[in-house]
Short mmCIF file of C-alpha atoms and ligand atoms in Angstrom, two decimals:
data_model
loop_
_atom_site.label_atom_id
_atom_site.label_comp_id
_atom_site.label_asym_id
_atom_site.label_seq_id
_atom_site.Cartn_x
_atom_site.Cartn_y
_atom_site.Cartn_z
CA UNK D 222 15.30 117.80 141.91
CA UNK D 223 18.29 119.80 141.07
CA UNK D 224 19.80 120.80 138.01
CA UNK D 225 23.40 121.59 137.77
CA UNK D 226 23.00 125.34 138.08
CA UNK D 227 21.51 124.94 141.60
CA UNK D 228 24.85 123.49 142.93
CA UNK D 229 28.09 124.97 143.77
CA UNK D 230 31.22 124.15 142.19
CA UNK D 231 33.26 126.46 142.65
CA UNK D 232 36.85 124.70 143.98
CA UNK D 233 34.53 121.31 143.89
CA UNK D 234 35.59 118.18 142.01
CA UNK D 235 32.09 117.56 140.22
CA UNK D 236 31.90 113.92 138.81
CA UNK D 237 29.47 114.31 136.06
CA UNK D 238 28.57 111.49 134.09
CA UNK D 239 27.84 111.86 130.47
CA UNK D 240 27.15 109.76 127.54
CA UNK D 241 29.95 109.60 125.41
CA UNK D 242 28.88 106.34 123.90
CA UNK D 243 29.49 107.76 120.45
CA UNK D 244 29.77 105.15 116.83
CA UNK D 245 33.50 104.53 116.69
CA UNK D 246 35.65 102.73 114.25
CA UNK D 247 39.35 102.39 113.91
CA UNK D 248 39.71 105.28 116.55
CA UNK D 249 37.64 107.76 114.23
CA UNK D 250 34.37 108.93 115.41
CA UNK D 251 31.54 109.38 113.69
CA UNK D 252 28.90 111.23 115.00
CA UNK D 253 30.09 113.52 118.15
CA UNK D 254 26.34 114.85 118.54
CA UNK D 255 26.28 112.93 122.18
CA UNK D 256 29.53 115.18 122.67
CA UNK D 257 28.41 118.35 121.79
CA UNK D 258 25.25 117.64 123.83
CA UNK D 259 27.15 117.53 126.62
CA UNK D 260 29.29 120.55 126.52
CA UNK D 261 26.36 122.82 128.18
CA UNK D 262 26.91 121.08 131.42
CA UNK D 263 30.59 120.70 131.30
CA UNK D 264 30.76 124.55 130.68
CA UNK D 265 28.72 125.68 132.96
CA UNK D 266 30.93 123.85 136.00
CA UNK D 267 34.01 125.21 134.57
CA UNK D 268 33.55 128.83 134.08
CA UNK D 269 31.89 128.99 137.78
CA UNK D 270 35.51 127.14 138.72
CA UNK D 271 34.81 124.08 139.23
CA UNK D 272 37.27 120.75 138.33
CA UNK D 273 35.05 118.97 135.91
CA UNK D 274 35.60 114.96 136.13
CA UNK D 275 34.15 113.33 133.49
CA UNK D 276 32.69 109.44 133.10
CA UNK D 277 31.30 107.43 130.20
CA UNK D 278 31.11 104.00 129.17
CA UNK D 279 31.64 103.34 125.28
CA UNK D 280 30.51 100.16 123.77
CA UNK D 281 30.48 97.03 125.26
CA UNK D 282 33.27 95.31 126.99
CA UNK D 283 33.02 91.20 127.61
CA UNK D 284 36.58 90.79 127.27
CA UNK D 285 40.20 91.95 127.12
CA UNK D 286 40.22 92.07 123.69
CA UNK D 287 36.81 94.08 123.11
CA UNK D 288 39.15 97.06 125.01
CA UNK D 289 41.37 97.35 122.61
CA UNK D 290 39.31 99.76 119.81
CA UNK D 291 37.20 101.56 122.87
CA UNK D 292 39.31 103.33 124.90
CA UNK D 293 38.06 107.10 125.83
CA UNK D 294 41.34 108.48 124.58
CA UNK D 295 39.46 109.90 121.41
CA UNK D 296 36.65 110.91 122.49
CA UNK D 297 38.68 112.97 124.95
CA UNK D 298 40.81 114.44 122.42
CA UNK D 299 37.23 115.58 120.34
CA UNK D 300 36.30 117.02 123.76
CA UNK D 301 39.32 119.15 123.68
CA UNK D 302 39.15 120.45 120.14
CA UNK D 303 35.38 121.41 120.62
CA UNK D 304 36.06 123.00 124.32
CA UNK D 305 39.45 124.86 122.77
CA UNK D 306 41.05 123.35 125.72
CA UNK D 307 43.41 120.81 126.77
CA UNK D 308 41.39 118.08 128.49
CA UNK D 309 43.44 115.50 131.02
CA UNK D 310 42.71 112.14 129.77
CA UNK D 311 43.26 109.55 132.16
CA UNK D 312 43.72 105.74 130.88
CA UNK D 313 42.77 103.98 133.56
CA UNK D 314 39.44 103.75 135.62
CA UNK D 315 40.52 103.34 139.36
CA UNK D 316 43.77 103.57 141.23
CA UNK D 317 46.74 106.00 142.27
CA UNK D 318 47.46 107.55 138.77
CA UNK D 319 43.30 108.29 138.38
CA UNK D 320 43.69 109.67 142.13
CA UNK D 321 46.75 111.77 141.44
CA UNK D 322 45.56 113.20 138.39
CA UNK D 323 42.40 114.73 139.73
CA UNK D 324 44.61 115.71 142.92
CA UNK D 325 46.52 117.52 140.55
CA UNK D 326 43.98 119.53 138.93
CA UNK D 327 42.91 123.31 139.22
CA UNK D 328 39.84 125.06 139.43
CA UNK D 329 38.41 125.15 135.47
CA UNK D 330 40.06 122.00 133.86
CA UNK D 331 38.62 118.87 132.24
CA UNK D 332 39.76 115.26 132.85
CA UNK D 333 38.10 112.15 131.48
CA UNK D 334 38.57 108.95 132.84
CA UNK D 335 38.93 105.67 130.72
CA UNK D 336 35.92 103.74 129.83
CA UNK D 337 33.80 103.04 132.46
CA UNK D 338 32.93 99.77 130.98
CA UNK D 339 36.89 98.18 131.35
CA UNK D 340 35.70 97.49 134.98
CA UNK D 341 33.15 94.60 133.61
CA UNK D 342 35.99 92.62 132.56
CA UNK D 343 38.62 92.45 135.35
CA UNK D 344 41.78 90.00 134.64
CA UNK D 345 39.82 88.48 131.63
CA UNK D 346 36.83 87.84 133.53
CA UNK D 347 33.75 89.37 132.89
CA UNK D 348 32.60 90.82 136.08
CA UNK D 349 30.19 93.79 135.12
CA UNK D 350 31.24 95.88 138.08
CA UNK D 351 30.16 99.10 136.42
CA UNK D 352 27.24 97.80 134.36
CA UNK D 353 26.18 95.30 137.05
CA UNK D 354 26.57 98.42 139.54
CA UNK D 355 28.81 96.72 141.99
CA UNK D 356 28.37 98.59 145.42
CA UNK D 357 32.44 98.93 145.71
CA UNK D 358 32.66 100.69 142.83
CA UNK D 359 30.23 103.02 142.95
CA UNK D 360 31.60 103.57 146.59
CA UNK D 361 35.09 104.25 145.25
CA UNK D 362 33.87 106.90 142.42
CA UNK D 363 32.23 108.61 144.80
CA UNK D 364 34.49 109.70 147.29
CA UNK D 365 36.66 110.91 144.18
CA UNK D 366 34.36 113.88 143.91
CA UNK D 367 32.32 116.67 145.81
CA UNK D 368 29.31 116.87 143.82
CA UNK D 369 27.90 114.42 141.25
CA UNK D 370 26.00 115.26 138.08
CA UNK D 371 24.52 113.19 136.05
CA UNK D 372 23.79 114.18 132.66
CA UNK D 373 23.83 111.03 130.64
CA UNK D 374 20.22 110.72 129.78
CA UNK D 375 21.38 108.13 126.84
CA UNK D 376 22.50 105.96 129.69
CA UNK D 377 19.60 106.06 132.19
CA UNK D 378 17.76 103.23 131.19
CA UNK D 379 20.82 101.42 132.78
CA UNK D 380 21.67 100.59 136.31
CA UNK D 381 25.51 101.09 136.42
CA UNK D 382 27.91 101.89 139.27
CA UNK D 383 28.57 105.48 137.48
CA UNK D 384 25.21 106.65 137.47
CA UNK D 385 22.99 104.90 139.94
CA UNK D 386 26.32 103.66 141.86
CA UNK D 387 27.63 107.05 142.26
CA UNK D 388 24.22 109.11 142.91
CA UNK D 389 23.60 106.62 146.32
CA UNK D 390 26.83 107.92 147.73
CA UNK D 391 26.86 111.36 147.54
CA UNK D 392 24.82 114.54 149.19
CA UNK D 393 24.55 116.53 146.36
CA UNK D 394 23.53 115.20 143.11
CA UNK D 395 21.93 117.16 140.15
CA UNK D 396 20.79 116.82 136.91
CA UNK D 397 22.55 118.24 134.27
CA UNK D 398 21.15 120.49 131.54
CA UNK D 399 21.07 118.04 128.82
CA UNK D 400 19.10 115.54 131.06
CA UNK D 401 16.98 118.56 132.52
CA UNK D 402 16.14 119.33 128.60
CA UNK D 403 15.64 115.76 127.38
CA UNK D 404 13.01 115.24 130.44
CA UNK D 405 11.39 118.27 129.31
CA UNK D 406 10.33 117.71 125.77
CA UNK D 407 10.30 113.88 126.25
CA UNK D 408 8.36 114.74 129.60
CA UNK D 409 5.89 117.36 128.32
CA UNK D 410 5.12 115.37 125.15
CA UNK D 411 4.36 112.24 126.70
CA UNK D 412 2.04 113.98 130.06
CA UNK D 413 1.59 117.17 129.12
CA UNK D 414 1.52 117.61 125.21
CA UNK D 415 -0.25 120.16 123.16
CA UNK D 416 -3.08 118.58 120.85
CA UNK D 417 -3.47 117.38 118.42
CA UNK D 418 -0.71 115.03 119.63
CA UNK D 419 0.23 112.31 116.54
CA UNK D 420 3.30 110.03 117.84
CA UNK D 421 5.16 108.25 114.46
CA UNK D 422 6.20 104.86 114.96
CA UNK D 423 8.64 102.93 112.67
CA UNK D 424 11.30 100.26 112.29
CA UNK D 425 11.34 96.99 111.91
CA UNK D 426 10.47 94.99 114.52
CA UNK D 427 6.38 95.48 116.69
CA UNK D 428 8.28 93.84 119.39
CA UNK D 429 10.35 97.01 119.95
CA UNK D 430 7.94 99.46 119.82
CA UNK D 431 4.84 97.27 121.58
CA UNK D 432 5.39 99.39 125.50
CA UNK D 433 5.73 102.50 123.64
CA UNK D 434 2.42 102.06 121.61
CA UNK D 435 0.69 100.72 124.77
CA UNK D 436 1.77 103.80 126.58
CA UNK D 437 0.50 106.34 123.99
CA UNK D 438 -2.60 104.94 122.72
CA UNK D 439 -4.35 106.67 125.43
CA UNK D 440 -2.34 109.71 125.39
CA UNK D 441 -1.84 110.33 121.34
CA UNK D 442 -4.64 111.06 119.10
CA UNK D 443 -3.22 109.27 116.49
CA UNK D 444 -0.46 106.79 115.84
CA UNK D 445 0.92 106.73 112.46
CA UNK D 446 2.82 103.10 111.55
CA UNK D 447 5.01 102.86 109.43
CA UNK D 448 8.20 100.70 108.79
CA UNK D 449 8.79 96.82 108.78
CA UNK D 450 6.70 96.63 111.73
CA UNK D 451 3.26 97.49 109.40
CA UNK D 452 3.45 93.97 107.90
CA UNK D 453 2.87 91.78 111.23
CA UNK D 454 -0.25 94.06 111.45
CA UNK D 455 -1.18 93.51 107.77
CA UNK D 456 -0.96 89.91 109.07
CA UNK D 457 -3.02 91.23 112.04
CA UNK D 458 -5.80 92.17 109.94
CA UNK D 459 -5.50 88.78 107.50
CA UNK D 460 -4.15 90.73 104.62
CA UNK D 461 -1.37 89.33 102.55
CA UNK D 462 2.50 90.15 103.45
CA UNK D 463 4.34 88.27 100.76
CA UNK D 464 7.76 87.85 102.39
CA UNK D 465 7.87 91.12 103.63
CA UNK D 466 9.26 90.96 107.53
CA UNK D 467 7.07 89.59 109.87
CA UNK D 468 6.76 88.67 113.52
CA UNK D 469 4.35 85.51 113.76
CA UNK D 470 4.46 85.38 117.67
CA UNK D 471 3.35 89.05 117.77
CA UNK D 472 0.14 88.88 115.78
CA UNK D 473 -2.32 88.34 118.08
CA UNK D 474 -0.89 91.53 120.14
CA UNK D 475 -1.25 93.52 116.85
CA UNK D 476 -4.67 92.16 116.36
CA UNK D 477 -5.24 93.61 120.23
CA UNK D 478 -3.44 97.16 119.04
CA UNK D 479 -5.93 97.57 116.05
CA UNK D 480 -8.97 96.60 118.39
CA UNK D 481 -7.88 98.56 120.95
CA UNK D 482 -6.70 101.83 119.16
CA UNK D 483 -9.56 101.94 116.70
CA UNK D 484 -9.03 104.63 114.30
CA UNK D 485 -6.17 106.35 116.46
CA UNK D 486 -4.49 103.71 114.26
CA UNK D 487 -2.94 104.89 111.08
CA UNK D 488 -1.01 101.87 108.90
CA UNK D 489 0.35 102.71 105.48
CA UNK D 490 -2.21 102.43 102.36
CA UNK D 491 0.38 101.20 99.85
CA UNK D 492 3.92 99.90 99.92
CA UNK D 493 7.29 100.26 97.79
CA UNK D 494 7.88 96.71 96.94
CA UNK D 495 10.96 94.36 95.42
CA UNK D 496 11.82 90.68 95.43
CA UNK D 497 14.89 91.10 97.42
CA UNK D 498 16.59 92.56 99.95
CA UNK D 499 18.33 94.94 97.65
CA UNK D 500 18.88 98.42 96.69
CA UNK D 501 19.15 97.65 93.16
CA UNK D 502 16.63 95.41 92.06
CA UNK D 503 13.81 96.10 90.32
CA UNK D 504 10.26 97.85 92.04
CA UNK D 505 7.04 98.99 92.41
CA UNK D 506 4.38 100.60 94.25
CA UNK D 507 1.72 98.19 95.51
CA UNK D 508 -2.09 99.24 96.96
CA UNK D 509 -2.69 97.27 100.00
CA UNK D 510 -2.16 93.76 100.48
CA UNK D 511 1.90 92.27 99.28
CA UNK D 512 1.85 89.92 96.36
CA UNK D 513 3.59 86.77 96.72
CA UNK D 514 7.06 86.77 96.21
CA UNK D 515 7.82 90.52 96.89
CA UNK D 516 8.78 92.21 100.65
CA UNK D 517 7.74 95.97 101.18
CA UNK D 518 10.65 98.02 102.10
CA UNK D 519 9.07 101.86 102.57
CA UNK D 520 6.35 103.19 102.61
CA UNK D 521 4.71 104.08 99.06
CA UNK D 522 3.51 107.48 97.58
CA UNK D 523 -0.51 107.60 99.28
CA UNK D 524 0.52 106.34 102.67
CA UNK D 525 3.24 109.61 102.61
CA UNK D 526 0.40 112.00 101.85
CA UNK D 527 -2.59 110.32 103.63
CA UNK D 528 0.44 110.65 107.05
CA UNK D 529 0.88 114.34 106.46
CA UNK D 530 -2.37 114.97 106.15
CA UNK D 531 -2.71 113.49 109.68
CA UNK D 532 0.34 115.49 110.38
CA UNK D 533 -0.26 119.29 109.17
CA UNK D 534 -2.59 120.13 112.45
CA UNK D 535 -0.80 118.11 114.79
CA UNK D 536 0.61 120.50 117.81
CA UNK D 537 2.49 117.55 119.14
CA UNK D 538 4.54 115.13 117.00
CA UNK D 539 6.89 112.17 118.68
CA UNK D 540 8.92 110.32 115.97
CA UNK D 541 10.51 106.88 116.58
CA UNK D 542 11.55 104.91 114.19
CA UNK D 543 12.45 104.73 110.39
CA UNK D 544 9.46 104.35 107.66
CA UNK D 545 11.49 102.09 105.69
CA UNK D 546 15.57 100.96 104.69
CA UNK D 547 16.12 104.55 104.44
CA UNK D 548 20.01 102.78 104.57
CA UNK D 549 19.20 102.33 100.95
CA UNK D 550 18.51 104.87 98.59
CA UNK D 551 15.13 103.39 96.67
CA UNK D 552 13.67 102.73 100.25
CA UNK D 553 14.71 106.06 101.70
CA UNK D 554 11.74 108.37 100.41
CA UNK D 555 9.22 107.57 103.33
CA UNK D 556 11.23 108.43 105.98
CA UNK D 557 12.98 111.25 104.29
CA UNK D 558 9.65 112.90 102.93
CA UNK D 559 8.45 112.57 106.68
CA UNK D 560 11.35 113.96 108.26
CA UNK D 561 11.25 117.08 105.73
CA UNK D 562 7.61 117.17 106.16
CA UNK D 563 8.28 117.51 110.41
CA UNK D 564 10.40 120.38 110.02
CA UNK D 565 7.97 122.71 107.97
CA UNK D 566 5.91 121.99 111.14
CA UNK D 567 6.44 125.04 112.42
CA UNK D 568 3.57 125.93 115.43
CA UNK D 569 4.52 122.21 116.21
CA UNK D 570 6.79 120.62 119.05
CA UNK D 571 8.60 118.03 116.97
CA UNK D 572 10.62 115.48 118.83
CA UNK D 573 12.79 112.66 117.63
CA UNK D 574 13.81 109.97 119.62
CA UNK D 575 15.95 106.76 118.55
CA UNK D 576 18.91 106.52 117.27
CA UNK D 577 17.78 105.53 113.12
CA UNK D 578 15.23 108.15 113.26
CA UNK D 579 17.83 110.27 114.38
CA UNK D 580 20.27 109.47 111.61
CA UNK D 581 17.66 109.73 109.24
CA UNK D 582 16.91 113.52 109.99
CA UNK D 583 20.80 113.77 109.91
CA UNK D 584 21.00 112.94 106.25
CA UNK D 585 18.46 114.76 105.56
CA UNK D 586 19.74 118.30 107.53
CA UNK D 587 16.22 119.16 108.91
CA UNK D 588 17.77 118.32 112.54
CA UNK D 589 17.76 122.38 113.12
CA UNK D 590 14.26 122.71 112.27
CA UNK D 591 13.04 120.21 114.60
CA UNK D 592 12.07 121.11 117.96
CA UNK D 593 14.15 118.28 120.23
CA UNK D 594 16.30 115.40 118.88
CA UNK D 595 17.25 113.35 121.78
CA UNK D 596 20.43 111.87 122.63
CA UNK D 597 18.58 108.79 123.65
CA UNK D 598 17.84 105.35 121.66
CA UNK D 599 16.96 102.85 124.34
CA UNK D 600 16.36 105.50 126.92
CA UNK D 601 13.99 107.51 125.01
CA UNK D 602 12.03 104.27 124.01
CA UNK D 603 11.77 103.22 127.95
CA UNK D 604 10.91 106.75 129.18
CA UNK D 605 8.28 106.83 125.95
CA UNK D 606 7.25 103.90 127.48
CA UNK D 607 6.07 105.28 130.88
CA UNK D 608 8.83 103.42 132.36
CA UNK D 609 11.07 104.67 135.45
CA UNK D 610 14.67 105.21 134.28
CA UNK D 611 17.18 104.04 136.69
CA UNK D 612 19.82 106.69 136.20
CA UNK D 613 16.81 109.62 136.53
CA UNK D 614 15.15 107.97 139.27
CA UNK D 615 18.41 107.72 141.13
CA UNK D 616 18.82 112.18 141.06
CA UNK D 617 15.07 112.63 141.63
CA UNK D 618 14.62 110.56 144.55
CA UNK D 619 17.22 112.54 146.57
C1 3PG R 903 22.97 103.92 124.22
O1 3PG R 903 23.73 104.20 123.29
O2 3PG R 903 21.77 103.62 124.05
C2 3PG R 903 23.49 104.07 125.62
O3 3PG R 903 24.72 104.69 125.64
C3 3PG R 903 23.51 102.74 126.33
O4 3PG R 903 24.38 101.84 125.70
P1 3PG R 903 24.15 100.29 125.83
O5 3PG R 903 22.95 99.95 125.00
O6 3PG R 903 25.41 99.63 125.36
O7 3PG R 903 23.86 99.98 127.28
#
């Protein structure tokens, strides 16, 4: 189990893989966090002289024309501005200009090669050669390089030719220090944490969320709900959910959840209610059960102060998920009062995971004060989940 740091680079082409899969639109992107996460590991092999090749998939590609907005090219030219350094960008994802390029290169320079994800649609057929892992390509990538280091933790919930493909033909593979650090925290909090350990979880849908809250029920203390997902266990316990959301084919499993967890369980006391979907309609704060013809959207004023009285001892605190439509403003106040409420945690390890949770400590600038904000959405719900990641599993079991 090596980390970066552990290899040498020096006059090596290291293929590192990151996770630039960053929200773009129109060529602009929008948050570069993933990129700035990744600049650790890209440092580190070129000030020890090494030729740092870079690989990420952005979006999703099922045909010619979904290339068109998510080529690399930006996300390459970001990389430069925030390394102070020209970075190579290479538009294409296999051949003689990719091979002459990194031929071409000297010890200490940056190149990033096109979207991984053009190889699933080949000739306007959707193939999936990087995100079905085709054997070839993984082949190919790998004899472009020396060393391979993987440090797209974002990504290793998936099985593609770039991480899995490429760590099962080389020698020396290594973690990178953004992975190393997201196993950590995600790693220590899930089998090692401090206690009292209280793990947050929110959004909209139990379905989601059901293998993380299996995994921790035996592991957390307590397990504050929050979110849409609180009304298909309102249903669960045969209280009324006017039309808030719901998720009929999951109450029995919530009705298992509250049996099972007891009073590890914590659901919200009272509710910010409306009759529509809509920032700016008219509502109100309801005690327990949802009158007919209103839907909750956020936690109300109680359930915010009966959670951070759960909160203020906790040693440990996992957060996934938002309390509410913190998207708009009137529904915002449970998840922002939470988030703020995290960061005065100070004796605490505080860790968000997902990416809405992670926008909502964004907007509310408490990111710094929080311990560990990971990189991951899908990834850190599968590894909360006890689950083995692919793209870990394939550097570890070197
Ligand atoms: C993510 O953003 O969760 C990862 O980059 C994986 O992207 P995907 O969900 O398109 O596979």
């Amino acid at each position: 189990k090596l980390i970066v740091s552990d290899l040498d680079v020096k006059d090596k082409k290291v293929l590192i893989r990151v996770d630039f899969n960053v929200p773009i639109k129109d060529g602009k992107i929008g948050d570069d966090n993933r990129i700035v996460a990744a600049l650790p590991t890209i440092k580190y092999v070129i000030e020890h002289d090494g030729k740092a090749i870079l690989f990420s998939h952005l979006g999703r590609i099922k045909s010619e024309d979904d290339k068109k907005g998510l080529s690399l090219r930006p996300v390459a030219e970001r990389l430069s501005n925030l390394l102070n350094k020209p970075v190579t960008f290479v538009p294409v994802t296999e051949g003689e200009q990719l091979e002459t390029a990194i031929n071409n290169m000297n010890d200490g320079d940056v190149l990033v090669v096109e979207n991984t994800r053009f190889e699933d649609v080949v000739n306007g057929e959707q193939v999936k050669r990087e995100s079905g892992n085709d054997p070839e390509l993984g082949k190919y990538w790998a004899s472009l390089g020396d060393v391979y280091v993987n440090d797209a933790f974002g990504t290793a919930h998936r099985k593609h030719a770039s991480n899995v493909g490429i760590a099962s033909n080389m020698d020396k593979v290594a973690a990178g220090f953004l992975m190393e650090k997201e196993i950590k925290f995600l790693g220590d909090a899930v089998d090692n944490p401090k206690h009292p350990f209280v793990a947050i979880l929110g959004g909209a849908k139990v379905s989601d969320k059901i293998g993380v809250i299996d995994h921790l029920i035996s592991k957390a203390d307590k397990i504050i709900i929050g979110g849409g997902m609180t009304y298909t266990f309102y249903a669960a316990k045969g209280m009324g959910i006017g039309n808030s959301l719901v998720e009929k084919d999951k109450i029995d499993l919530a009705k298992s959840i509250i049996e099972k967890a007891g009073d590890k369980l914590v659901l919200p006391s009272d509710s910010v209610v409306a009759e529509k979907f809509d920032n700016d309609v008219a509502h109100k704060v309801v005690d327990g059960a949802i009158p007919d013809g209103y839907m909750a959207l956020d936690i109300g004023p109680k359930s915010i102060q009966e959670f951070k009285d759960v909160l203020k001892d906790a040693k440990t605190v996992v957060w996934n998920g938002p309390m509410g439509v913190f998207e708009m403003s009137n529904y915002a106040k449970g998840t922002l009062e939470v988030g703020e409420f995290l960061g005065t945690l100070t004796d605490a390890t505080t860790i968000v995971g997902g990416g809405d949770s992670t926008a909502a400590v964004k907007q509310l600038g408490v990111g710094d004060k929080l311990t560990h904000i990971s990189t991951g959405g899908g990834a850190s719900l599968e590894y909360l989940e006890g689950k083995e990641l692919p793209g870990i599993a394939s550097i570890s079991n070197k």
